[in-house]
Amino acid sequence: MARRVFLTGGNGFIGSHILAQLLDHGFSVCCAVRTPEKGEKILRDFAAQQSQIAITIVPDIVAPEAYHTAVQGTPPFDTVYHTASPFTYQNVGSNLQFLEPAIKGTLNLLKAVKDNAPSVKRVIWTGSCASVVDYDNLVSDPPKLYTEGDWNPVTWEEAVHGDPSKAYRASKLFAEREAWKFIKEEKPHYDLVTLCPPATFGPLRHSITSIRDLNESNARLWKLCFSSTKDASMPYIPVHTYVDVRDLANTQFRAMTVPEAGNQRFVVSARQFSFQDICDILRSRFPELGGRTPLGKPGTSSLPPGAYSVDNSKVKELLGVEFRSLEETILGVARCILDIERNEKEAHN
């Protein structure tokens, strides 16, 4: 089993949960971050396990040879996790700001590992269901059930000139396609695993001081279900399935330890959900949210008829993953969000 791992994005929502899994299993992890401050924050968040963590600074993942020095570890690495590709719509001036970091960052890392890290046996890349689902066809009769064989048909032209959400989805699609193309054409000494999660909810493992710093999926949950009103219309987003971040991190760990995962693509989705389901859970378990959470029509689904879903049989069968219930996920994230709200309020008093 691998003992030393290289991880990008370890300071983020998903990356910090992967880091926690690795550390708890006794691994030594080198985290590549953009600034020394982000590295220091990781060390504070994992204070009890600092001795297992090394920090390396990669200021610009898009720069040529960005990772060439970073991947030359001592002792050498045998697994690489790539989760660094920011998902936030804040301060985006051009769609290329989504597309370039995702694509060039991925290719820079794959090339660096090929050229400078001969000990690496596997690279595990975290993508998104955004590279799987056709967002122009969200409902059908019969409902579409997406699998690992499906690809979002968005074109480069649409990605560059469309809205930011289309550009974000396309960034995941083109980064993953380029990764598989690299493996096919360059035939490196390592294999590749790509993981495609949908909406990713759950409690935070990294520390934040403000609701404004929530990851995109949890921030959307807060805005639509914690910062609304009882009489508001039931929200809808074009992402119909979810995964708990803790289950995603467990899947990431298994993707490293299961030999048969090599050169496989996995859709990592628990099940379909609707915001009515989430609001029902919140209203029944957190009375203080009564005026802040839409009531809707309790006990029904707020998804449109024919809403697509995702087949998770491959990840369950090949990696042995079991998924938490929606209630456990929502309770976990709700407690986390309410704690952040309370702490933020106290800090301002």
Tab-separated table of C-alpha atoms in Angstrom:
chain	number	residue	atom	x	y	z
A	1	MET	CA	0.000	0.000	0.000
A	2	ALA	CA	1.160	3.532	-0.753
A	3	ARG	CA	2.755	5.352	2.159
A	4	ARG	CA	3.603	8.791	0.699
A	5	VAL	CA	1.086	10.804	-1.263
A	6	PHE	CA	1.100	14.099	-3.194
A	7	LEU	CA	-2.136	16.096	-2.921
A	8	THR	CA	-3.203	19.287	-4.683
A	9	GLY	CA	-6.054	21.348	-3.227
A	10	GLY	CA	-5.640	19.981	0.291
A	11	ASN	CA	-6.798	23.313	1.703
A	12	GLY	CA	-10.188	23.056	-0.039
A	13	PHE	CA	-13.523	21.471	0.864
A	14	ILE	CA	-13.002	18.108	-0.845
A	15	GLY	CA	-9.207	18.083	-0.571
A	16	SER	CA	-9.233	18.553	3.206
A	17	HIS	CA	-11.487	15.508	3.611
A	18	ILE	CA	-9.143	13.455	1.409
A	19	LEU	CA	-6.242	14.680	3.526
A	20	ALA	CA	-8.064	13.628	6.692
A	21	GLN	CA	-8.620	10.116	5.295
A	22	LEU	CA	-4.973	9.744	4.335
A	23	LEU	CA	-3.643	11.035	7.651
A	24	ASP	CA	-6.037	8.884	9.671
A	25	HIS	CA	-4.738	5.837	7.783
A	26	GLY	CA	-1.162	6.738	8.685
A	27	PHE	CA	-0.019	8.180	5.356
A	28	SER	CA	2.526	10.924	4.885
A	29	VAL	CA	1.111	13.649	2.617
A	30	CYS	CA	2.720	16.513	0.716
A	31	CYS	CA	0.142	19.240	0.037
A	32	ALA	CA	0.693	21.554	-2.916
A	33	VAL	CA	-0.905	24.963	-2.294
A	34	ARG	CA	-0.695	28.338	-4.013
A	35	THR	CA	0.565	30.430	-1.059
A	36	PRO	CA	2.462	29.893	2.206
A	37	GLU	CA	-0.622	31.182	4.089
A	38	LYS	CA	-2.737	28.331	2.693
A	39	GLY	CA	-0.063	25.869	3.793
A	40	GLU	CA	0.028	27.319	7.286
A	41	LYS	CA	-3.743	27.016	7.498
A	42	ILE	CA	-3.583	23.298	6.651
A	43	LEU	CA	-1.050	22.797	9.433
A	44	ARG	CA	-3.344	24.613	11.888
A	45	ASP	CA	-6.419	22.641	10.782
A	46	PHE	CA	-4.530	19.346	11.214
A	47	ALA	CA	-2.437	20.392	14.215
A	48	ALA	CA	-2.425	16.939	15.815
A	49	GLN	CA	-1.042	15.338	12.620
A	50	GLN	CA	1.436	17.996	11.506
A	51	SER	CA	4.307	15.513	11.562
A	52	GLN	CA	2.676	13.622	8.662
A	53	ILE	CA	2.283	16.742	6.488
A	54	ALA	CA	4.706	18.546	4.193
A	55	ILE	CA	3.806	21.739	2.318
A	56	THR	CA	5.051	22.728	-1.126
A	57	ILE	CA	4.157	25.998	-2.858
A	58	VAL	CA	2.928	25.956	-6.465
A	59	PRO	CA	1.895	29.577	-7.019
A	60	ASP	CA	0.440	29.168	-10.517
A	61	ILE	CA	-0.770	25.738	-11.633
A	62	VAL	CA	-1.192	27.033	-15.195
A	63	ALA	CA	2.483	28.063	-15.568
A	64	PRO	CA	4.686	25.745	-17.673
A	65	GLU	CA	6.464	23.165	-15.509
A	66	ALA	CA	4.408	24.328	-12.511
A	67	TYR	CA	4.689	20.986	-10.704
A	68	HIS	CA	8.045	19.737	-12.003
A	69	THR	CA	9.972	20.373	-8.787
A	70	ALA	CA	7.048	19.751	-6.420
A	71	VAL	CA	6.510	16.118	-7.469
A	72	GLN	CA	10.154	15.181	-6.842
A	73	GLY	CA	9.561	14.047	-3.287
A	74	THR	CA	11.988	12.575	-0.786
A	75	PRO	CA	11.084	9.891	-0.033
A	76	PRO	CA	9.336	9.555	-3.399
A	77	PHE	CA	5.569	9.559	-3.886
A	78	ASP	CA	3.614	6.605	-5.173
A	79	THR	CA	0.149	8.186	-5.471
A	80	VAL	CA	-0.931	11.628	-6.659
A	81	TYR	CA	-4.331	13.230	-5.964
A	82	HIS	CA	-5.389	16.229	-8.038
A	83	THR	CA	-8.304	18.262	-6.667
A	84	ALA	CA	-7.070	21.824	-7.307
A	85	SER	CA	-9.380	23.623	-9.709
A	86	PRO	CA	-11.382	26.370	-8.046
A	87	PHE	CA	-15.188	26.208	-8.243
A	88	THR	CA	-16.412	29.672	-7.470
A	89	TYR	CA	-18.271	32.170	-9.603
A	90	GLN	CA	-16.822	35.097	-7.673
A	91	ASN	CA	-14.473	37.501	-9.453
A	92	VAL	CA	-14.575	35.680	-12.782
A	93	GLY	CA	-13.904	38.146	-15.590
A	94	SER	CA	-13.701	35.654	-18.447
A	95	ASN	CA	-14.826	32.079	-19.038
A	96	LEU	CA	-11.212	31.223	-19.780
A	97	GLN	CA	-10.573	31.703	-16.044
A	98	PHE	CA	-12.549	28.480	-15.529
A	99	LEU	CA	-11.241	26.639	-18.552
A	100	GLU	CA	-7.507	27.295	-18.443
A	101	PRO	CA	-6.708	26.397	-14.799
A	102	ALA	CA	-8.683	23.160	-15.057
A	103	ILE	CA	-7.136	21.988	-18.330
A	104	LYS	CA	-3.585	23.322	-18.072
A	105	GLY	CA	-3.355	22.538	-14.360
A	106	THR	CA	-4.311	18.913	-15.012
A	107	LEU	CA	-1.943	18.472	-17.966
A	108	ASN	CA	0.917	20.211	-16.145
A	109	LEU	CA	0.589	17.761	-13.266
A	110	LEU	CA	0.305	14.657	-15.472
A	111	LYS	CA	3.381	15.720	-17.460
A	112	ALA	CA	5.365	16.549	-14.323
A	113	VAL	CA	4.635	13.129	-12.849
A	114	LYS	CA	5.600	11.420	-16.111
A	115	ASP	CA	8.881	13.327	-16.387
A	116	ASN	CA	9.957	13.651	-12.746
A	117	ALA	CA	8.202	11.100	-10.518
A	118	PRO	CA	8.995	7.575	-11.755
A	119	SER	CA	7.827	6.041	-8.461
A	120	VAL	CA	4.191	7.163	-8.895
A	121	LYS	CA	1.875	4.284	-9.720
A	122	ARG	CA	-1.486	6.062	-9.858
A	123	VAL	CA	-2.917	9.548	-10.365
A	124	ILE	CA	-6.444	10.130	-9.016
A	125	TRP	CA	-8.191	13.115	-10.573
A	126	THR	CA	-11.283	14.715	-9.048
A	127	GLY	CA	-13.649	15.988	-11.697
A	128	SER	CA	-17.390	16.457	-11.676
A	129	CYS	CA	-20.658	15.049	-12.976
A	130	ALA	CA	-20.557	18.259	-15.020
A	131	SER	CA	-18.451	16.266	-17.491
A	132	VAL	CA	-21.111	13.531	-17.626
A	133	VAL	CA	-24.551	15.192	-17.757
A	134	ASP	CA	-26.106	16.965	-20.756
A	135	TYR	CA	-27.484	20.099	-19.084
A	136	ASP	CA	-29.566	20.997	-22.143
A	137	ASN	CA	-31.641	17.823	-21.659
A	138	LEU	CA	-32.477	17.544	-17.964
A	139	VAL	CA	-35.824	15.751	-18.339
A	140	SER	CA	-36.977	13.012	-20.676
A	141	ASP	CA	-39.476	10.170	-20.998
A	142	PRO	CA	-38.301	7.729	-19.787
A	143	PRO	CA	-35.927	9.588	-17.433
A	144	LYS	CA	-32.263	9.411	-18.446
A	145	LEU	CA	-29.989	7.339	-16.206
A	146	TYR	CA	-26.417	8.542	-16.660
A	147	THR	CA	-23.436	6.185	-16.436
A	148	GLU	CA	-19.660	6.409	-16.788
A	149	GLY	CA	-20.150	6.003	-20.550
A	150	ASP	CA	-21.853	9.398	-20.891
A	151	TRP	CA	-20.161	12.717	-21.681
A	152	ASN	CA	-21.513	16.255	-21.580
A	153	PRO	CA	-21.814	17.284	-25.283
A	154	VAL	CA	-20.948	20.974	-24.685
A	155	THR	CA	-18.555	22.398	-27.295
A	156	TRP	CA	-15.503	24.612	-26.746
A	157	GLU	CA	-17.250	27.482	-28.545
A	158	GLU	CA	-20.260	27.220	-26.226
A	159	ALA	CA	-17.938	27.089	-23.217
A	160	VAL	CA	-16.020	30.232	-24.132
A	161	HIS	CA	-19.079	32.315	-25.053
A	162	GLY	CA	-21.741	30.838	-22.742
A	163	ASP	CA	-22.607	31.802	-19.178
A	164	PRO	CA	-20.149	31.060	-16.325
A	165	SER	CA	-21.997	27.910	-15.254
A	166	LYS	CA	-21.599	26.451	-18.749
A	167	ALA	CA	-17.914	27.380	-18.705
A	168	TYR	CA	-17.435	25.685	-15.322
A	169	ARG	CA	-19.076	22.471	-16.544
A	170	ALA	CA	-17.043	22.544	-19.716
A	171	SER	CA	-13.827	23.044	-17.746
A	172	LYS	CA	-14.437	19.719	-16.042
A	173	LEU	CA	-15.319	18.017	-19.326
A	174	PHE	CA	-12.293	19.247	-21.279
A	175	ALA	CA	-9.870	18.691	-18.399
A	176	GLU	CA	-11.006	15.083	-18.070
A	177	ARG	CA	-10.939	14.460	-21.819
A	178	GLU	CA	-7.412	15.893	-22.023
A	179	ALA	CA	-6.320	13.709	-19.105
A	180	TRP	CA	-7.502	10.532	-20.807
A	181	LYS	CA	-5.965	11.699	-24.105
A	182	PHE	CA	-2.642	12.208	-22.308
A	183	ILE	CA	-2.754	8.670	-20.891
A	184	LYS	CA	-3.569	7.201	-24.302
A	185	GLU	CA	-0.951	9.139	-26.268
A	186	GLU	CA	1.899	9.531	-23.753
A	187	LYS	CA	1.557	6.070	-22.157
A	188	PRO	CA	3.076	7.124	-18.809
A	189	HIS	CA	4.350	4.688	-16.167
A	190	TYR	CA	1.279	5.301	-13.969
A	191	ASP	CA	-2.436	4.676	-14.398
A	192	LEU	CA	-5.272	7.181	-14.028
A	193	VAL	CA	-8.527	7.147	-12.068
A	194	THR	CA	-11.117	9.882	-12.637
A	195	LEU	CA	-13.913	10.521	-10.146
A	196	CYS	CA	-17.016	12.508	-11.144
A	197	PRO	CA	-19.127	13.649	-8.161
A	198	PRO	CA	-22.357	15.697	-8.466
A	199	ALA	CA	-23.470	18.291	-5.872
A	200	THR	CA	-21.167	17.668	-2.911
A	201	PHE	CA	-22.643	18.471	0.494
A	202	GLY	CA	-21.428	17.820	4.005
A	203	PRO	CA	-19.667	19.245	7.049
A	204	LEU	CA	-16.363	21.059	6.613
A	205	ARG	CA	-13.024	19.588	7.633
A	206	HIS	CA	-11.122	22.805	6.943
A	207	SER	CA	-11.789	25.912	9.026
A	208	ILE	CA	-13.570	29.013	7.761
A	209	THR	CA	-14.702	32.107	9.645
A	210	SER	CA	-17.532	33.286	7.403
A	211	ILE	CA	-20.491	31.833	5.518
A	212	ARG	CA	-19.047	33.700	2.517
A	213	ASP	CA	-16.180	31.186	2.474
A	214	LEU	CA	-18.358	28.091	2.037
A	215	ASN	CA	-17.649	25.881	-0.975
A	216	GLU	CA	-20.037	26.394	-3.877
A	217	SER	CA	-22.420	23.463	-3.219
A	218	ASN	CA	-22.783	24.152	0.511
A	219	ALA	CA	-23.045	27.897	-0.189
A	220	ARG	CA	-25.891	27.242	-2.598
A	221	LEU	CA	-27.572	25.076	0.026
A	222	TRP	CA	-27.242	27.877	2.588
A	223	LYS	CA	-28.578	30.543	0.231
A	224	LEU	CA	-31.574	28.499	-0.942
A	225	CYS	CA	-32.540	26.668	2.258
A	226	PHE	CA	-31.083	28.568	5.246
A	227	SER	CA	-31.302	32.161	4.034
A	228	SER	CA	-34.761	32.156	2.465
A	229	THR	CA	-38.323	32.416	3.799
A	230	LYS	CA	-41.087	29.972	4.648
A	231	ASP	CA	-43.241	31.201	1.747
A	232	ALA	CA	-40.498	31.257	-0.892
A	233	SER	CA	-40.917	29.048	-3.941
A	234	MET	CA	-39.101	25.722	-3.715
A	235	PRO	CA	-35.638	26.089	-5.292
A	236	TYR	CA	-34.421	24.059	-8.253
A	237	ILE	CA	-30.936	23.534	-9.656
A	238	PRO	CA	-30.033	21.399	-12.697
A	239	VAL	CA	-28.010	19.020	-10.519
A	240	HIS	CA	-30.378	16.216	-9.495
A	241	THR	CA	-27.978	13.987	-7.556
A	242	TYR	CA	-25.631	14.493	-4.623
A	243	VAL	CA	-22.846	12.871	-2.639
A	244	ASP	CA	-21.706	13.382	0.945
A	245	VAL	CA	-18.156	14.763	0.981
A	246	ARG	CA	-17.146	12.119	3.536
A	247	ASP	CA	-18.302	9.339	1.207
A	248	LEU	CA	-16.466	11.007	-1.670
A	249	ALA	CA	-13.265	11.084	0.405
A	250	ASN	CA	-13.731	7.411	1.256
A	251	THR	CA	-14.143	6.703	-2.468
A	252	GLN	CA	-10.928	8.618	-3.147
A	253	PHE	CA	-9.082	6.464	-0.638
A	254	ARG	CA	-10.468	3.251	-2.127
A	255	ALA	CA	-9.531	4.443	-5.608
A	256	MET	CA	-5.915	4.306	-4.413
A	257	THR	CA	-6.071	0.950	-2.632
A	258	VAL	CA	-8.161	-1.122	-5.082
A	259	PRO	CA	-5.875	-2.320	-7.919
A	260	GLU	CA	-8.797	-2.819	-10.331
A	261	ALA	CA	-9.642	0.894	-10.183
A	262	GLY	CA	-6.712	1.705	-12.468
A	263	ASN	CA	-7.644	3.469	-15.727
A	264	GLN	CA	-11.315	3.599	-14.716
A	265	ARG	CA	-13.828	6.434	-14.631
A	266	PHE	CA	-16.303	6.528	-11.733
A	267	VAL	CA	-19.469	8.532	-11.216
A	268	VAL	CA	-19.597	9.035	-7.431
A	269	SER	CA	-23.241	9.769	-6.631
A	270	ALA	CA	-25.366	8.674	-3.682
A	271	ARG	CA	-28.822	9.174	-5.201
A	272	GLN	CA	-31.297	11.639	-6.641
A	273	PHE	CA	-32.569	14.430	-4.383
A	274	SER	CA	-34.917	17.390	-4.503
A	275	PHE	CA	-34.830	20.586	-2.489
A	276	GLN	CA	-38.205	19.654	-1.040
A	277	ASP	CA	-36.474	16.628	0.523
A	278	ILE	CA	-33.809	18.883	2.026
A	279	CYS	CA	-36.274	21.470	3.315
A	280	ASP	CA	-38.432	18.747	4.885
A	281	ILE	CA	-35.389	17.445	6.793
A	282	LEU	CA	-34.330	20.918	7.924
A	283	ARG	CA	-37.797	21.988	9.057
A	284	SER	CA	-38.391	18.765	10.985
A	285	ARG	CA	-35.020	18.730	12.772
A	286	PHE	CA	-34.203	22.423	13.244
A	287	PRO	CA	-37.217	24.401	14.531
A	288	GLU	CA	-35.141	27.602	14.488
A	289	LEU	CA	-35.135	27.399	10.677
A	290	GLY	CA	-38.944	27.521	10.468
A	291	GLY	CA	-39.011	31.055	9.095
A	292	ARG	CA	-35.881	30.708	6.966
A	293	THR	CA	-36.550	27.472	5.076
A	294	PRO	CA	-39.132	27.140	2.262
A	295	LEU	CA	-42.185	25.047	3.221
A	296	GLY	CA	-43.258	23.984	-0.263
A	297	LYS	CA	-45.365	20.813	-0.362
A	298	PRO	CA	-43.938	18.558	2.352
A	299	GLY	CA	-43.578	14.909	1.469
A	300	THR	CA	-43.491	15.439	-2.304
A	301	SER	CA	-40.600	15.719	-4.756
A	302	SER	CA	-39.878	19.139	-6.227
A	303	LEU	CA	-38.006	17.717	-9.207
A	304	PRO	CA	-39.759	17.985	-12.576
A	305	PRO	CA	-41.290	14.816	-14.068
A	306	GLY	CA	-38.708	12.851	-16.036
A	307	ALA	CA	-35.731	14.306	-14.127
A	308	TYR	CA	-32.495	12.472	-14.885
A	309	SER	CA	-30.622	10.397	-12.337
A	310	VAL	CA	-27.217	8.693	-12.110
A	311	ASP	CA	-26.297	5.002	-11.950
A	312	ASN	CA	-23.836	4.419	-9.079
A	313	SER	CA	-23.562	0.632	-9.434
A	314	LYS	CA	-19.970	0.704	-10.762
A	315	VAL	CA	-18.481	2.604	-7.815
A	316	LYS	CA	-20.436	0.468	-5.340
A	317	GLU	CA	-19.441	-2.838	-6.922
A	318	LEU	CA	-15.819	-2.156	-7.909
A	319	LEU	CA	-14.782	0.028	-4.956
A	320	GLY	CA	-17.217	-1.316	-2.343
A	321	VAL	CA	-18.524	2.153	-1.481
A	322	GLU	CA	-21.659	2.610	0.635
A	323	PHE	CA	-23.411	5.973	0.771
A	324	ARG	CA	-24.922	7.882	3.674
A	325	SER	CA	-28.601	8.796	3.659
A	326	LEU	CA	-29.622	12.282	2.575
A	327	GLU	CA	-30.817	12.943	6.128
A	328	GLU	CA	-27.395	12.155	7.638
A	329	THR	CA	-25.707	14.386	5.072
A	330	ILE	CA	-28.088	17.319	5.585
A	331	LEU	CA	-27.932	17.044	9.382
A	332	GLY	CA	-24.133	17.121	9.205
A	333	VAL	CA	-23.955	20.168	6.966
A	334	ALA	CA	-26.751	21.977	8.839
A	335	ARG	CA	-24.986	21.678	12.200
A	336	CYS	CA	-21.790	22.893	10.558
A	337	ILE	CA	-23.472	25.887	8.889
A	338	LEU	CA	-25.365	26.903	12.026
A	339	ASP	CA	-22.109	26.740	14.023
A	340	ILE	CA	-20.370	29.001	11.490
A	341	GLU	CA	-23.294	31.451	11.657
A	342	ARG	CA	-23.162	31.540	15.457
A	343	ASN	CA	-19.393	32.022	15.537
A	344	GLU	CA	-19.562	34.757	12.924
A	345	LYS	CA	-22.302	36.552	14.857
A	346	GLU	CA	-20.338	36.329	18.113
A	347	ALA	CA	-17.210	37.663	16.391
A	348	HIS	CA	-19.130	40.745	15.281
A	349	ASN	CA	-20.637	41.425	18.727
